PDB file of N, CA, C and O in Angstrom:
ATOM      1  N   MET A   1      25.170  -8.748  19.771  1.00  0.00           N
ATOM      2  CA  MET A   1      24.005  -7.936  19.958  1.00  0.00           C
ATOM      3  C   MET A   1      24.249  -6.523  19.458  1.00  0.00           C
ATOM      4  O   MET A   1      23.389  -5.931  18.825  1.00  0.00           O
ATOM      5  N   TYR A   2      25.434  -5.992  19.722  1.00  0.00           N
ATOM      6  CA  TYR A   2      25.719  -4.619  19.297  1.00  0.00           C
ATOM      7  C   TYR A   2      25.771  -4.495  17.778  1.00  0.00           C
ATOM      8  O   TYR A   2      25.386  -3.475  17.221  1.00  0.00           O
ATOM      9  N   SER A   3      26.235  -5.518  17.093  1.00  0.00           N
ATOM     10  CA  SER A   3      26.310  -5.420  15.635  1.00  0.00           C
ATOM     11  C   SER A   3      24.917  -5.372  15.023  1.00  0.00           C
ATOM     12  O   SER A   3      24.710  -4.730  13.990  1.00  0.00           O
ATOM     13  N   GLY A   4      23.950  -6.013  15.627  1.00  0.00           N
ATOM     14  CA  GLY A   4      22.577  -5.941  15.133  1.00  0.00           C
ATOM     15  C   GLY A   4      21.940  -4.592  15.387  1.00  0.00           C
ATOM     16  O   GLY A   4      21.136  -4.111  14.595  1.00  0.00           O
ATOM     17  N   ILE A   5      22.298  -3.953  16.477  1.00  0.00           N
ATOM     18  CA  ILE A   5      21.717  -2.657  16.830  1.00  0.00           C
ATOM     19  C   ILE A   5      22.386  -1.514  16.073  1.00  0.00           C
ATOM     20  O   ILE A   5      21.717  -0.593  15.597  1.00  0.00           O
ATOM     21  N   MET A   6      23.705  -1.564  15.928  1.00  0.00           N
ATOM     22  CA  MET A   6      24.429  -0.429  15.340  1.00  0.00           C
ATOM     23  C   MET A   6      24.081  -0.202  13.874  1.00  0.00           C
ATOM     24  O   MET A   6      24.036   0.927  13.417  1.00  0.00           O
ATOM     25  N   GLY A   7      23.820  -1.258  13.114  1.00  0.00           N
ATOM     26  CA  GLY A   7      23.430  -1.082  11.718  1.00  0.00           C
ATOM     27  C   GLY A   7      22.141  -0.294  11.592  1.00  0.00           C
ATOM     28  O   GLY A   7      22.021   0.630  10.792  1.00  0.00           O
ATOM     29  N   GLY A   8      21.145  -0.670  12.388  1.00  0.00           N
ATOM     30  CA  GLY A   8      19.869   0.037  12.372  1.00  0.00           C
ATOM     31  C   GLY A   8      19.976   1.472  12.841  1.00  0.00           C
ATOM     32  O   GLY A   8      19.362   2.378  12.272  1.00  0.00           O
ATOM     33  N   LEU A   9      20.762   1.695  13.885  1.00  0.00           N
ATOM     34  CA  LEU A   9      20.938   3.068  14.373  1.00  0.00           C
ATOM     35  C   LEU A   9      21.679   3.946  13.368  1.00  0.00           C
ATOM     36  O   LEU A   9      21.319   5.111  13.158  1.00  0.00           O
ATOM     37  N   THR A  10      22.706   3.402  12.744  1.00  0.00           N
ATOM     38  CA  THR A  10      23.446   4.161  11.736  1.00  0.00           C
ATOM     39  C   THR A  10      22.547   4.488  10.560  1.00  0.00           C
ATOM     40  O   THR A  10      22.538   5.612  10.058  1.00  0.00           O
ATOM     41  N   TYR A  11      21.752   3.546  10.136  1.00  0.00           N
ATOM     42  CA  TYR A  11      20.813   3.759   9.035  1.00  0.00           C
ATOM     43  C   TYR A  11      19.771   4.805   9.416  1.00  0.00           C
ATOM     44  O   TYR A  11      19.394   5.655   8.619  1.00  0.00           O
ATOM     45  N   PHE A  12      19.316   4.772  10.667  1.00  0.00           N
ATOM     46  CA  PHE A  12      18.311   5.720  11.137  1.00  0.00           C
ATOM     47  C   PHE A  12      18.855   7.143  11.187  1.00  0.00           C
ATOM     48  O   PHE A  12      18.226   8.087  10.718  1.00  0.00           O
ATOM     49  N   PHE A  13      20.057   7.332  11.744  1.00  0.00           N
ATOM     50  CA  PHE A  13      20.590   8.679  11.927  1.00  0.00           C
ATOM     51  C   PHE A  13      21.218   9.260  10.665  1.00  0.00           C
ATOM     52  O   PHE A  13      21.140  10.465  10.435  1.00  0.00           O
ATOM     53  N   LEU A  14      21.843   8.459   9.833  1.00  0.00           N
ATOM     54  CA  LEU A  14      22.536   8.982   8.660  1.00  0.00           C
ATOM     55  C   LEU A  14      21.705   8.927   7.383  1.00  0.00           C
ATOM     56  O   LEU A  14      22.111   9.461   6.358  1.00  0.00           O
ATOM     57  N   GLY A  15      20.565   8.279   7.425  1.00  0.00           N
ATOM     58  CA  GLY A  15      19.685   8.247   6.256  1.00  0.00           C
ATOM     59  C   GLY A  15      19.963   7.068   5.363  1.00  0.00           C
ATOM     60  O   GLY A  15      20.887   6.279   5.570  1.00  0.00           O
ATOM     61  N   GLY A  16      19.144   6.948   4.347  1.00  0.00           N
ATOM     62  CA  GLY A  16      19.230   5.816   3.446  1.00  0.00           C
ATOM     63  C   GLY A  16      20.220   6.021   2.317  1.00  0.00           C
ATOM     64  O   GLY A  16      20.670   7.117   2.032  1.00  0.00           O
ATOM     65  N   CYS A  17      20.542   4.934   1.691  1.00  0.00           N
ATOM     66  CA  CYS A  17      21.443   4.925   0.552  1.00  0.00           C
ATOM     67  C   CYS A  17      21.026   3.756  -0.335  1.00  0.00           C
ATOM     68  O   CYS A  17      20.594   2.725   0.165  1.00  0.00           O
ATOM     69  N   LYS A  18      21.143   3.901  -1.644  1.00  0.00           N
ATOM     70  CA  LYS A  18      20.721   2.826  -2.536  1.00  0.00           C
ATOM     71  C   LYS A  18      21.587   1.579  -2.387  1.00  0.00           C
ATOM     72  O   LYS A  18      21.186   0.498  -2.807  1.00  0.00           O
ATOM     73  N   ASP A  19      22.761   1.702  -1.798  1.00  0.00           N
ATOM     74  CA  ASP A  19      23.669   0.566  -1.659  1.00  0.00           C
ATOM     75  C   ASP A  19      23.491  -0.194  -0.350  1.00  0.00           C
ATOM     76  O   ASP A  19      24.119  -1.229  -0.163  1.00  0.00           O
ATOM     77  N   ILE A  20      22.657   0.300   0.550  1.00  0.00           N
ATOM     78  CA  ILE A  20      22.437  -0.377   1.831  1.00  0.00           C
ATOM     79  C   ILE A  20      21.321  -1.385   1.653  1.00  0.00           C
ATOM     80  O   ILE A  20      20.246  -1.062   1.179  1.00  0.00           O
ATOM     81  N   ASN A  21      21.569  -2.610   2.033  1.00  0.00           N
ATOM     82  CA  ASN A  21      20.569  -3.663   1.863  1.00  0.00           C
ATOM     83  C   ASN A  21      20.286  -4.367   3.176  1.00  0.00           C
ATOM     84  O   ASN A  21      20.360  -5.575   3.273  1.00  0.00           O
ATOM     85  N   MET A  22      19.956  -3.612   4.195  1.00  0.00           N
ATOM     86  CA  MET A  22      19.740  -4.209   5.510  1.00  0.00           C
ATOM     87  C   MET A  22      18.511  -5.110   5.541  1.00  0.00           C
ATOM     88  O   MET A  22      18.534  -6.184   6.113  1.00  0.00           O
ATOM     89  N   GLY A  23      17.419  -4.696   4.949  1.00  0.00           N
ATOM     90  CA  GLY A  23      16.192  -5.482   4.976  1.00  0.00           C
ATOM     91  C   GLY A  23      16.321  -6.798   4.229  1.00  0.00           C
ATOM     92  O   GLY A  23      16.026  -7.864   4.778  1.00  0.00           O
ATOM     93  N   PRO A  24      16.753  -6.765   2.954  1.00  0.00           N
ATOM     94  CA  PRO A  24      16.868  -8.023   2.209  1.00  0.00           C
ATOM     95  C   PRO A  24      17.875  -8.999   2.813  1.00  0.00           C
ATOM     96  O   PRO A  24      17.670 -10.208   2.756  1.00  0.00           O
ATOM     97  N   THR A  25      18.940  -8.495   3.404  1.00  0.00           N
ATOM     98  CA  THR A  25      19.938  -9.379   4.000  1.00  0.00           C
ATOM     99  C   THR A  25      19.356 -10.124   5.195  1.00  0.00           C
ATOM    100  O   THR A  25      19.545 -11.335   5.334  1.00  0.00           O
ATOM    101  N   ALA A  26      18.643  -9.410   6.049  1.00  0.00           N
ATOM    102  CA  ALA A  26      18.023 -10.050   7.205  1.00  0.00           C
ATOM    103  C   ALA A  26      16.956 -11.046   6.775  1.00  0.00           C
ATOM    104  O   ALA A  26      16.828 -12.122   7.356  1.00  0.00           O
ATOM    105  N   LEU A  27      16.216 -10.712   5.741  1.00  0.00           N
ATOM    106  CA  LEU A  27      15.177 -11.613   5.244  1.00  0.00           C
ATOM    107  C   LEU A  27      15.786 -12.884   4.665  1.00  0.00           C
ATOM    108  O   LEU A  27      15.294 -13.987   4.917  1.00  0.00           O
ATOM    109  N   MET A  28      16.862 -12.747   3.918  1.00  0.00           N
ATOM    110  CA  MET A  28      17.513 -13.931   3.351  1.00  0.00           C
ATOM    111  C   MET A  28      18.098 -14.816   4.451  1.00  0.00           C
ATOM    112  O   MET A  28      18.082 -16.043   4.339  1.00  0.00           O
ATOM    113  N   ALA A  29      18.608 -14.208   5.504  1.00  0.00           N
ATOM    114  CA  ALA A  29      19.132 -15.002   6.613  1.00  0.00           C
ATOM    115  C   ALA A  29      18.032 -15.844   7.249  1.00  0.00           C
ATOM    116  O   ALA A  29      18.256 -17.004   7.604  1.00  0.00           O
ATOM    117  N   LEU A  30      16.838 -15.271   7.364  1.00  0.00           N
ATOM    118  CA  LEU A  30      15.723 -16.031   7.922  1.00  0.00           C
ATOM    119  C   LEU A  30      15.264 -17.135   6.972  1.00  0.00           C
ATOM    120  O   LEU A  30      14.882 -18.220   7.409  1.00  0.00           O
ATOM    121  N   LEU A  31      15.310 -16.873   5.673  1.00  0.00           N
ATOM    122  CA  LEU A  31      14.841 -17.855   4.705  1.00  0.00           C
ATOM    123  C   LEU A  31      15.752 -19.075   4.606  1.00  0.00           C
ATOM    124  O   LEU A  31      15.284 -20.184   4.378  1.00  0.00           O
ATOM    125  N   ILE A  32      17.057 -18.882   4.749  1.00  0.00           N
ATOM    126  CA  ILE A  32      17.977 -20.009   4.592  1.00  0.00           C
ATOM    127  C   ILE A  32      18.441 -20.596   5.920  1.00  0.00           C
ATOM    128  O   ILE A  32      19.268 -21.494   5.933  1.00  0.00           O
ATOM    129  N   GLN A  33      17.868 -20.131   7.023  1.00  0.00           N
ATOM    130  CA  GLN A  33      18.294 -20.599   8.338  1.00  0.00           C
ATOM    131  C   GLN A  33      18.141 -22.109   8.494  1.00  0.00           C
ATOM    132  O   GLN A  33      19.050 -22.784   8.973  1.00  0.00           O
ATOM    133  N   THR A  34      17.022 -22.666   8.082  1.00  0.00           N
ATOM    134  CA  THR A  34      16.808 -24.107   8.267  1.00  0.00           C
ATOM    135  C   THR A  34      17.742 -24.925   7.380  1.00  0.00           C
ATOM    136  O   THR A  34      18.225 -25.978   7.800  1.00  0.00           O
ATOM    137  N   SER A  35      18.014 -24.423   6.171  1.00  0.00           N
ATOM    138  CA  SER A  35      18.931 -25.142   5.280  1.00  0.00           C
ATOM    139  C   SER A  35      20.342 -25.152   5.843  1.00  0.00           C
ATOM    140  O   SER A  35      21.027 -26.172   5.816  1.00  0.00           O
ATOM    141  N   VAL A  36      20.782 -24.013   6.345  1.00  0.00           N
ATOM    142  CA  VAL A  36      22.135 -23.926   6.915  1.00  0.00           C
ATOM    143  C   VAL A  36      22.228 -24.757   8.187  1.00  0.00           C
ATOM    144  O   VAL A  36      23.244 -25.420   8.429  1.00  0.00           O
ATOM    145  N   ALA A  37      21.169 -24.767   8.979  1.00  0.00           N
ATOM    146  CA  ALA A  37      21.190 -25.558  10.212  1.00  0.00           C
ATOM    147  C   ALA A  37      21.299 -27.050   9.909  1.00  0.00           C
ATOM    148  O   ALA A  37      21.971 -27.789  10.625  1.00  0.00           O
ATOM    149  N   SER A  38      20.659 -27.498   8.836  1.00  0.00           N
ATOM    150  CA  SER A  38      20.716 -28.930   8.536  1.00  0.00           C
ATOM    151  C   SER A  38      21.966 -29.327   7.756  1.00  0.00           C
ATOM    152  O   SER A  38      22.466 -30.428   7.911  1.00  0.00           O
ATOM    153  N   MET A  39      22.509 -28.431   6.907  1.00  0.00           N
ATOM    154  CA  MET A  39      23.670 -28.780   6.078  1.00  0.00           C
ATOM    155  C   MET A  39      25.002 -28.357   6.686  1.00  0.00           C
ATOM    156  O   MET A  39      26.046 -28.807   6.239  1.00  0.00           O
ATOM    157  N   GLY A  40      24.981 -27.447   7.653  1.00  0.00           N
ATOM    158  CA  GLY A  40      26.213 -27.019   8.297  1.00  0.00           C
ATOM    159  C   GLY A  40      26.959 -25.965   7.497  1.00  0.00           C
ATOM    160  O   GLY A  40      26.433 -25.373   6.555  1.00  0.00           O
ATOM    161  N   PRO A  41      28.223 -25.724   7.865  1.00  0.00           N
ATOM    162  CA  PRO A  41      29.017 -24.678   7.211  1.00  0.00           C
ATOM    163  C   PRO A  41      29.251 -24.930   5.722  1.00  0.00           C
ATOM    164  O   PRO A  41      29.295 -23.989   4.926  1.00  0.00           O
ATOM    165  N   ASP A  42      29.390 -26.187   5.334  1.00  0.00           N
ATOM    166  CA  ASP A  42      29.585 -26.491   3.909  1.00  0.00           C
ATOM    167  C   ASP A  42      28.348 -26.109   3.097  1.00  0.00           C
ATOM    168  O   ASP A  42      28.450 -25.597   1.986  1.00  0.00           O
ATOM    169  N   GLY A  43      27.181 -26.357   3.649  1.00  0.00           N
ATOM    170  CA  GLY A  43      25.946 -25.983   2.981  1.00  0.00           C
ATOM    171  C   GLY A  43      25.796 -24.479   2.872  1.00  0.00           C
ATOM    172  O   GLY A  43      25.313 -23.959   1.869  1.00  0.00           O
ATOM    173  N   ALA A  44      26.221 -23.753   3.920  1.00  0.00           N
ATOM    174  CA  ALA A  44      26.162 -22.298   3.882  1.00  0.00           C
ATOM    175  C   ALA A  44      27.086 -21.750   2.791  1.00  0.00           C
ATOM    176  O   ALA A  44      26.718 -20.826   2.058  1.00  0.00           O
ATOM    177  N   ALA A  45      28.271 -22.332   2.669  1.00  0.00           N
ATOM    178  CA  ALA A  45      29.198 -21.899   1.621  1.00  0.00           C
ATOM    179  C   ALA A  45      28.638 -22.206   0.237  1.00  0.00           C
ATOM    180  O   ALA A  45      28.778 -21.401  -0.692  1.00  0.00           O
ATOM    181  N   LEU A  46      27.980 -23.355   0.094  1.00  0.00           N
ATOM    182  CA  LEU A  46      27.375 -23.720  -1.182  1.00  0.00           C
ATOM    183  C   LEU A  46      26.240 -22.763  -1.553  1.00  0.00           C
ATOM    184  O   LEU A  46      26.139 -22.324  -2.702  1.00  0.00           O
ATOM    185  N   ILE A  47      25.408 -22.418  -0.590  1.00  0.00           N
ATOM    186  CA  ILE A  47      24.316 -21.472  -0.846  1.00  0.00           C
ATOM    187  C   ILE A  47      24.875 -20.116  -1.251  1.00  0.00           C
ATOM    188  O   ILE A  47      24.367 -19.475  -2.178  1.00  0.00           O
ATOM    189  N   CYS A  48      25.921 -19.660  -0.580  1.00  0.00           N
ATOM    190  CA  CYS A  48      26.551 -18.380  -0.939  1.00  0.00           C
ATOM    191  C   CYS A  48      27.132 -18.424  -2.347  1.00  0.00           C
ATOM    192  O   CYS A  48      26.991 -17.463  -3.113  1.00  0.00           O
ATOM    193  N   PHE A  49      27.769 -19.520  -2.693  1.00  0.00           N
ATOM    194  CA  PHE A  49      28.356 -19.651  -4.028  1.00  0.00           C
ATOM    195  C   PHE A  49      27.288 -19.643  -5.113  1.00  0.00           C
ATOM    196  O   PHE A  49      27.413 -18.955  -6.127  1.00  0.00           O
ATOM    197  N   ILE A  50      26.217 -20.405  -4.900  1.00  0.00           N
ATOM    198  CA  ILE A  50      25.151 -20.477  -5.905  1.00  0.00           C
ATOM    199  C   ILE A  50      24.458 -19.131  -6.058  1.00  0.00           C
ATOM    200  O   ILE A  50      24.167 -18.687  -7.172  1.00  0.00           O
ATOM    201  N   SER A  51      24.189 -18.440  -4.946  1.00  0.00           N
ATOM    202  CA  SER A  51      23.546 -17.129  -5.060  1.00  0.00           C
ATOM    203  C   SER A  51      24.467 -16.122  -5.737  1.00  0.00           C
ATOM    204  O   SER A  51      24.012 -15.306  -6.545  1.00  0.00           O
ATOM    205  N   GLY A  52      25.750 -16.167  -5.459  1.00  0.00           N
ATOM    206  CA  GLY A  52      26.697 -15.289  -6.147  1.00  0.00           C
ATOM    207  C   GLY A  52      26.777 -15.582  -7.624  1.00  0.00           C
ATOM    208  O   GLY A  52      26.866 -14.674  -8.455  1.00  0.00           O
ATOM    209  N   LEU A  53      26.719 -16.868  -7.980  1.00  0.00           N
ATOM    210  CA  LEU A  53      26.725 -17.258  -9.390  1.00  0.00           C
ATOM    211  C   LEU A  53      25.481 -16.746 -10.109  1.00  0.00           C
ATOM    212  O   LEU A  53      25.572 -16.226 -11.231  1.00  0.00           O
ATOM    213  N   LEU A  54      24.325 -16.844  -9.467  1.00  0.00           N
ATOM    214  CA  LEU A  54      23.090 -16.337 -10.066  1.00  0.00           C
ATOM    215  C   LEU A  54      23.126 -14.816 -10.232  1.00  0.00           C
ATOM    216  O   LEU A  54      22.679 -14.287 -11.261  1.00  0.00           O
ATOM    217  N   ILE A  55      23.649 -14.108  -9.257  1.00  0.00           N
ATOM    218  CA  ILE A  55      23.761 -12.650  -9.361  1.00  0.00           C
ATOM    219  C   ILE A  55      24.730 -12.269 -10.472  1.00  0.00           C
ATOM    220  O   ILE A  55      24.482 -11.337 -11.244  1.00  0.00           O
ATOM    221  N   PHE A  56      25.830 -13.000 -10.591  1.00  0.00           N
ATOM    222  CA  PHE A  56      26.798 -12.743 -11.652  1.00  0.00           C
ATOM    223  C   PHE A  56      26.174 -12.964 -13.031  1.00  0.00           C
ATOM    224  O   PHE A  56      26.336 -12.142 -13.933  1.00  0.00           O
ATOM    225  N   LEU A  57      25.446 -14.074 -13.183  1.00  0.00           N
ATOM    226  CA  LEU A  57      24.792 -14.352 -14.460  1.00  0.00           C
ATOM    227  C   LEU A  57      23.724 -13.310 -14.790  1.00  0.00           C
ATOM    228  O   LEU A  57      23.574 -12.918 -15.955  1.00  0.00           O
ATOM    229  N   ALA A  58      22.989 -12.854 -13.794  1.00  0.00           N
ATOM    230  CA  ALA A  58      21.995 -11.805 -14.031  1.00  0.00           C
ATOM    231  C   ALA A  58      22.676 -10.519 -14.493  1.00  0.00           C
ATOM    232  O   ALA A  58      22.147  -9.809 -15.354  1.00  0.00           O
ATOM    233  N   GLY A  59      23.837 -10.224 -13.958  1.00  0.00           N
ATOM    234  CA  GLY A  59      24.574  -9.041 -14.399  1.00  0.00           C
ATOM    235  C   GLY A  59      25.106  -9.188 -15.811  1.00  0.00           C
ATOM    236  O   GLY A  59      25.063  -8.242 -16.602  1.00  0.00           O
ATOM    237  N   ILE A  60      25.611 -10.365 -16.136  1.00  0.00           N
ATOM    238  CA  ILE A  60      26.120 -10.615 -17.489  1.00  0.00           C
ATOM    239  C   ILE A  60      24.996 -10.503 -18.524  1.00  0.00           C
ATOM    240  O   ILE A  60      25.173  -9.956 -19.608  1.00  0.00           O
ATOM    241  N   LEU A  61      23.815 -11.010 -18.170  1.00  0.00           N
ATOM    242  CA  LEU A  61      22.683 -11.004 -19.092  1.00  0.00           C
ATOM    243  C   LEU A  61      21.876  -9.700 -19.041  1.00  0.00           C
ATOM    244  O   LEU A  61      20.852  -9.589 -19.702  1.00  0.00           O
ATOM    245  N   HIS A  62      22.345  -8.746 -18.246  1.00  0.00           N
ATOM    246  CA  HIS A  62      21.685  -7.435 -18.089  1.00  0.00           C
ATOM    247  C   HIS A  62      20.244  -7.583 -17.627  1.00  0.00           C
ATOM    248  O   HIS A  62      19.346  -6.905 -18.133  1.00  0.00           O
ATOM    249  N   LEU A  63      20.011  -8.481 -16.691  1.00  0.00           N
ATOM    250  CA  LEU A  63      18.687  -8.650 -16.110  1.00  0.00           C
ATOM    251  C   LEU A  63      18.600  -7.763 -14.878  1.00  0.00           C
ATOM    252  O   LEU A  63      19.447  -7.823 -14.003  1.00  0.00           O
ATOM    253  N   GLY A  64      17.609  -6.941 -14.816  1.00  0.00           N
ATOM    254  CA  GLY A  64      17.450  -6.076 -13.661  1.00  0.00           C
ATOM    255  C   GLY A  64      16.437  -4.992 -13.925  1.00  0.00           C
ATOM    256  O   GLY A  64      15.770  -4.951 -14.949  1.00  0.00           O
ATOM    257  N   LYS A  65      16.345  -4.097 -12.969  1.00  0.00           N
ATOM    258  CA  LYS A  65      15.351  -3.033 -13.042  1.00  0.00           C
ATOM    259  C   LYS A  65      15.624  -2.080 -14.202  1.00  0.00           C
ATOM    260  O   LYS A  65      14.716  -1.702 -14.932  1.00  0.00           O
ATOM    261  N   ASN A  66      16.854  -1.665 -14.370  1.00  0.00           N
ATOM    262  CA  ASN A  66      17.227  -0.726 -15.422  1.00  0.00           C
ATOM    263  C   ASN A  66      18.067  -1.454 -16.469  1.00  0.00           C
ATOM    264  O   ASN A  66      19.254  -1.209 -16.611  1.00  0.00           O
ATOM    265  N   SER A  67      17.441  -2.343 -17.206  1.00  0.00           N
ATOM    266  CA  SER A  67      18.195  -3.120 -18.179  1.00  0.00           C
ATOM    267  C   SER A  67      18.316  -2.431 -19.537  1.00  0.00           C
ATOM    268  O   SER A  67      18.997  -2.903 -20.417  1.00  0.00           O
ATOM    269  N   SER A  68      17.654  -1.292 -19.712  1.00  0.00           N
ATOM    270  CA  SER A  68      17.731  -0.590 -20.973  1.00  0.00           C
ATOM    271  C   SER A  68      19.064   0.122 -21.099  1.00  0.00           C
ATOM    272  O   SER A  68      19.559   0.740 -20.159  1.00  0.00           O
ATOM    273  N   HIS A  69      19.668   0.048 -22.276  1.00  0.00           N
ATOM    274  CA  HIS A  69      20.943   0.718 -22.500  1.00  0.00           C
ATOM    275  C   HIS A  69      20.765   2.204 -22.759  1.00  0.00           C
ATOM    276  O   HIS A  69      21.734   2.956 -22.753  1.00  0.00           O
ATOM    277  N   LEU A  70      19.538   2.651 -22.982  1.00  0.00           N
ATOM    278  CA  LEU A  70      19.282   4.056 -23.259  1.00  0.00           C
ATOM    279  C   LEU A  70      19.060   4.880 -22.005  1.00  0.00           C
ATOM    280  O   LEU A  70      19.060   6.096 -22.063  1.00  0.00           O
ATOM    281  N   SER A  71      18.854   4.246 -20.850  1.00  0.00           N
ATOM    282  CA  SER A  71      18.608   5.014 -19.631  1.00  0.00           C
ATOM    283  C   SER A  71      19.918   5.564 -19.085  1.00  0.00           C
ATOM    284  O   SER A  71      20.984   5.024 -19.293  1.00  0.00           O
ATOM    285  N   CYS A  72      19.812   6.659 -18.355  1.00  0.00           N
ATOM    286  CA  CYS A  72      20.997   7.327 -17.804  1.00  0.00           C
ATOM    287  C   CYS A  72      21.448   6.697 -16.528  1.00  0.00           C
ATOM    288  O   CYS A  72      20.820   6.372 -15.659  1.00  0.00           O
TER     289      CYS A  72
END
């Protein structure tokens, strides 16, 4: 319970940062909850691996918000 509260309080008192992803992380946990519940720990590891692979490929292919090489 404390780990869920302390993240929000720290974010509230110290301000935002572009590297903090509290909202998307909580949302993804809710989205994959049923899959993890039915597949177990092996399924959770598989979902993590596939999502990491997709993020890696997006980085290699320069897919993202600032994909232009001319931007600072």
